[in-house]
Coordinates of C-alpha atoms and ligand atoms in Angstrom, one line a residue:
M12 CA -39.4 78.9 69.9
R13 CA -38.7 75.5 71.5
K14 CA -35.3 74.0 70.8
L15 CA -35.6 70.5 69.4
F16 CA -34.3 67.8 71.8
I17 CA -33.2 64.3 70.6
A18 CA -32.3 61.7 73.2
G19 CA -31.1 58.2 72.8
N20 CA -32.4 55.5 75.1
W21 CA -29.9 52.7 74.9
K22 CA -32.1 50.5 77.2
M23 CA -30.2 47.3 78.4
N24 CA -27.8 47.1 75.4
L25 CA -24.1 47.3 74.6
L26 CA -21.1 46.5 76.8
R27 CA -18.4 48.8 78.0
S28 CA -16.2 48.7 74.8
S29 CA -19.1 49.0 72.4
S30 CA -20.6 51.9 74.3
Q31 CA -17.3 53.7 74.4
A32 CA -16.9 53.2 70.6
L33 CA -20.4 54.6 70.0
L34 CA -19.8 57.6 72.2
A35 CA -16.6 58.4 70.4
Q36 CA -18.3 58.2 67.0
L37 CA -21.2 60.4 68.1
R38 CA -18.9 62.9 69.7
S39 CA -17.1 63.5 66.4
S40 CA -20.1 63.3 64.0
L41 CA -22.2 65.7 66.1
S42 CA -19.7 68.2 67.2
D43 CA -21.0 70.9 64.8
V44 CA -24.7 70.7 65.8
A45 CA -25.6 73.6 68.0
N46 CA -29.3 74.2 67.4
V47 CA -30.5 70.8 68.7
D48 CA -30.2 69.6 72.3
I49 CA -28.7 66.1 72.3
A50 CA -28.5 63.4 75.0
V51 CA -27.7 59.7 75.4
C52 CA -28.9 57.5 78.2
P53 CA -26.7 54.5 78.6
P54 CA -27.1 51.7 81.2
A55 CA -26.4 52.9 84.8
V56 CA -23.1 51.0 85.2
Y57 CA -21.6 52.8 82.2
L58 CA -22.7 56.4 83.1
R59 CA -19.4 57.3 84.8
D60 CA -17.3 56.2 81.7
A61 CA -19.8 57.9 79.4
A62 CA -19.5 61.2 81.4
E63 CA -15.7 61.1 80.8
A64 CA -16.1 60.2 77.2
L65 CA -18.5 63.1 76.7
T66 CA -16.7 65.8 78.7
G67 CA -16.6 69.1 76.9
S68 CA -18.9 67.8 74.1
N69 CA -22.4 69.0 73.1
I70 CA -24.0 65.6 74.1
G71 CA -25.7 65.5 77.5
L72 CA -25.8 62.4 79.6
G73 CA -29.0 60.8 81.0
A74 CA -30.0 57.8 83.1
Q75 CA -32.9 55.5 82.3
N76 CA -34.4 55.4 85.7
V77 CA -33.9 56.6 89.3
F78 CA -35.4 56.0 92.7
S79 CA -37.3 58.7 94.6
Q80 CA -35.5 58.4 97.9
A81 CA -32.1 60.2 98.6
E82 CA -30.4 57.3 100.4
G83 CA -31.0 54.3 102.6
A84 CA -31.9 50.6 102.5
Y85 CA -33.2 50.3 99.0
T86 CA -31.2 47.4 97.5
G87 CA -30.5 47.8 93.8
E88 CA -31.7 51.4 93.5
I89 CA -29.9 54.6 92.5
S90 CA -30.6 58.1 93.8
C91 CA -30.7 61.5 92.0
G92 CA -27.7 62.6 93.9
M93 CA -25.7 59.6 92.7
L94 CA -26.7 60.4 89.1
L95 CA -25.6 64.0 89.5
D96 CA -22.4 62.8 91.1
V97 CA -21.4 60.8 88.0
G98 CA -22.2 63.6 85.6
C99 CA -25.8 63.1 84.6
R100 CA -28.1 65.9 83.5
Y101 CA -31.2 64.0 82.5
V102 CA -33.2 61.0 83.7
I103 CA -36.0 59.1 81.8
L104 CA -39.0 58.4 84.1
G105 CA -42.0 56.1 83.6
H106 CA -40.9 54.5 80.4
S107 CA -43.5 52.0 79.2
E108 CA -41.1 49.1 79.8
R109 CA -40.8 50.2 83.4
R110 CA -44.5 50.6 83.7
A111 CA -45.3 47.2 82.1
I112 CA -42.4 45.0 83.3
F113 CA -41.6 46.6 86.6
G114 CA -45.0 47.7 87.7
E115 CA -44.4 51.5 87.9
S116 CA -47.6 53.4 88.5
D117 CA -48.3 57.1 87.8
A118 CA -48.0 57.6 91.6
M119 CA -44.5 56.1 91.6
V120 CA -43.5 58.1 88.5
N121 CA -44.8 61.2 90.3
E122 CA -42.6 60.6 93.4
K123 CA -39.6 60.1 91.2
L124 CA -40.5 63.3 89.2
H125 CA -40.6 65.4 92.4
A126 CA -37.3 64.0 93.6
T127 CA -35.7 64.6 90.2
L128 CA -36.8 68.2 90.0
R129 CA -35.7 68.9 93.6
S130 CA -32.3 67.5 92.7
G131 CA -31.8 69.7 89.6
L132 CA -31.8 66.9 87.1
T133 CA -34.0 67.3 84.0
P134 CA -36.7 64.6 83.9
I135 CA -38.0 63.1 80.6
V136 CA -41.4 61.7 81.6
C137 CA -42.9 59.0 79.2
I138 CA -46.5 58.4 78.5
G139 CA -48.4 56.5 75.8
E140 CA -51.2 54.2 75.0
T141 CA -51.2 50.5 74.2
L142 CA -52.5 49.1 70.9
E143 CA -55.7 47.9 72.6
E144 CA -56.3 51.3 74.1
R145 CA -55.8 53.0 70.7
E146 CA -58.1 50.6 69.0
S147 CA -60.8 51.2 71.6
N148 CA -60.5 55.0 71.0
R149 CA -59.1 55.6 74.4
T150 CA -55.8 57.2 73.5
L151 CA -56.5 60.7 74.7
E152 CA -58.2 59.5 77.8
V153 CA -55.2 57.2 78.7
V154 CA -52.6 59.8 78.0
S155 CA -54.5 62.5 79.9
S156 CA -54.8 60.3 82.9
Q157 CA -51.1 59.4 82.8
I158 CA -50.3 63.1 82.6
R159 CA -52.5 64.1 85.5
G160 CA -51.2 61.3 87.7
S161 CA -47.5 61.6 86.7
L162 CA -47.4 65.4 86.9
A163 CA -49.5 65.9 90.0
G164 CA -48.4 68.7 92.3
L165 CA -45.9 70.4 90.0
S166 CA -45.5 74.2 90.1
N167 CA -45.5 76.1 86.8
E168 CA -41.8 76.6 87.1
Q169 CA -41.2 72.8 87.6
M170 CA -43.5 72.0 84.7
E171 CA -41.4 74.2 82.4
K172 CA -38.3 72.2 83.3
T173 CA -40.0 68.9 82.6
V174 CA -39.6 67.2 79.3
L175 CA -42.4 64.8 78.1
A176 CA -42.1 61.9 75.7
Y177 CA -45.2 60.7 74.0
E178 CA -44.4 57.1 73.2
P179 CA -47.3 54.9 71.9
V180 CA -46.5 51.5 73.2
W181 CA -47.5 49.8 69.9
A182 CA -44.7 51.8 68.2
I183 CA -41.9 51.0 70.6
G184 CA -39.4 48.5 69.1
T185 CA -41.9 47.3 66.5
G186 CA -40.8 49.3 63.5
K187 CA -44.3 50.8 63.3
T188 CA -43.8 54.5 63.7
A189 CA -46.9 56.6 64.4
T190 CA -47.8 58.7 61.4
P191 CA -47.1 62.4 61.8
G192 CA -50.8 63.1 62.0
Q193 CA -51.4 60.5 64.7
A194 CA -48.5 61.8 66.8
E195 CA -49.4 65.5 66.3
E196 CA -53.0 64.9 67.3
V197 CA -51.8 63.5 70.7
H198 CA -49.0 66.1 71.1
A199 CA -51.5 68.9 70.5
S200 CA -53.9 67.5 73.0
I201 CA -51.2 67.1 75.6
R202 CA -50.2 70.8 75.1
S203 CA -53.9 71.9 75.6
L204 CA -54.1 69.8 78.7
L205 CA -51.0 71.4 80.1
A206 CA -52.5 74.8 79.3
T207 CA -55.5 73.9 81.5
M208 CA -53.4 72.3 84.3
F209 CA -50.8 75.0 84.4
S210 CA -51.0 78.0 82.0
D211 CA -50.9 78.7 78.3
A212 CA -47.5 80.3 78.6
V213 CA -46.2 77.2 80.5
S214 CA -47.7 74.8 77.9
Q215 CA -45.9 76.7 75.1
K216 CA -42.5 76.1 76.8
V217 CA -42.7 72.4 77.5
I218 CA -40.7 70.1 75.2
I219 CA -42.7 67.1 74.0
Q220 CA -40.7 64.4 72.3
Y221 CA -42.1 61.7 70.2
G222 CA -40.8 58.1 70.7
G223 CA -41.5 54.8 69.0
S224 CA -39.4 53.4 66.1
V225 CA -38.0 56.8 65.3
K226 CA -35.7 56.2 62.3
P227 CA -34.0 58.6 59.8
D228 CA -36.7 58.1 57.1
A229 CA -39.6 59.2 59.3
V230 CA -38.0 61.8 61.6
A231 CA -38.2 65.0 59.5
D232 CA -42.0 64.7 58.9
L233 CA -42.6 64.1 62.6
L234 CA -40.4 67.0 63.7
M235 CA -42.1 69.3 61.2
Q236 CA -45.3 69.0 63.2
P237 CA -46.0 72.1 65.3
N238 CA -46.2 70.3 68.6
I239 CA -43.5 67.7 68.2
D240 CA -40.3 69.0 69.7
G241 CA -37.9 66.1 69.4
G242 CA -37.5 62.4 69.7
L243 CA -36.7 59.7 72.2
V244 CA -34.9 57.2 70.1
G245 CA -34.4 53.5 71.2
G246 CA -33.1 51.0 68.6
A247 CA -31.7 53.6 66.2
S248 CA -29.7 55.3 69.0
L249 CA -27.4 52.2 69.2
K250 CA -26.1 52.8 65.7
A251 CA -23.8 55.9 65.4
D252 CA -24.8 56.5 61.7
L253 CA -28.6 56.3 62.4
F254 CA -28.5 58.4 65.5
S255 CA -26.2 61.0 63.9
T256 CA -28.5 61.2 60.9
I257 CA -31.5 61.7 63.0
V258 CA -29.9 64.6 64.9
Q259 CA -28.5 66.1 61.6
L260 CA -32.0 66.0 60.1
A261 CA -33.4 67.6 63.2
S262 CA -30.8 70.4 62.9
K263 CA -32.1 71.3 59.4
I264 CA -35.7 71.7 60.5
H265 CA -37.0 75.3 60.7
K266 CA -40.5 75.9 61.9
Ligands
LIG327 P1 -37.6 52.4 69.8 O1 -37.7 52.7 71.3 O2 -37.1 53.6 69.1 O3 -36.7 51.2 69.7 O4 -39.0 52.1 69.3 C1 -38.1 54.0 71.8 C2 -38.2 54.0 73.3 O5 -38.6 53.0 73.9 O6 -37.8 55.0 73.9

């Protein structure tokens, strides 16, 4: 049985006071949830404050990006060691916004992934097709190629520790959630691909989140699908009531 995992990706939103208020609300509204893994990923400058606000809670802390090198002349970048040092446990890698706006390739994501796993942080690796790719029936081809490139060179043990997030680009921030059927089709094919790249047993252990306009009204039907193991939530993770409701709904799913 895979434990459902809901993570909030705050992106470049909120300021110090609003992020502290959100964390305080989440901390109290989610304190009873034990059967779902929960994480929030605030902007890097607020990670240290967030770690303090979440100390002793059931909400893990993640970053939205990291650089592959341990230290050195890399102006503006942050290392895995620094993220661990301020209390992070997770890091999102290869989000479609980083791929599209900041030019991250599968090869760059792969370097970051190896550095992340070496450090002991848990990576959340994002993949997903654009609308144009879906409309030209290339979804599975694009997602497979991103998986092969981003996950190259991982051992079975490393793969088991890696979380994947299938995020169709056309669903991110658009209010257009993939239907449970559309998402499950891709999740199932990702799991079969992992079985051929690693092993069946490994593929059964990997957490594959869905992301793209996850909201309370759609989340239960998505999470009921056999191969959808959680959500990476953007917009709705900025509102305490929406994010709490999503986690509470997840905690009621038995499959
Ligand atoms: P969204 O973002 O929930 O606002 O669509 C999801 C994501 O980009 O991770």
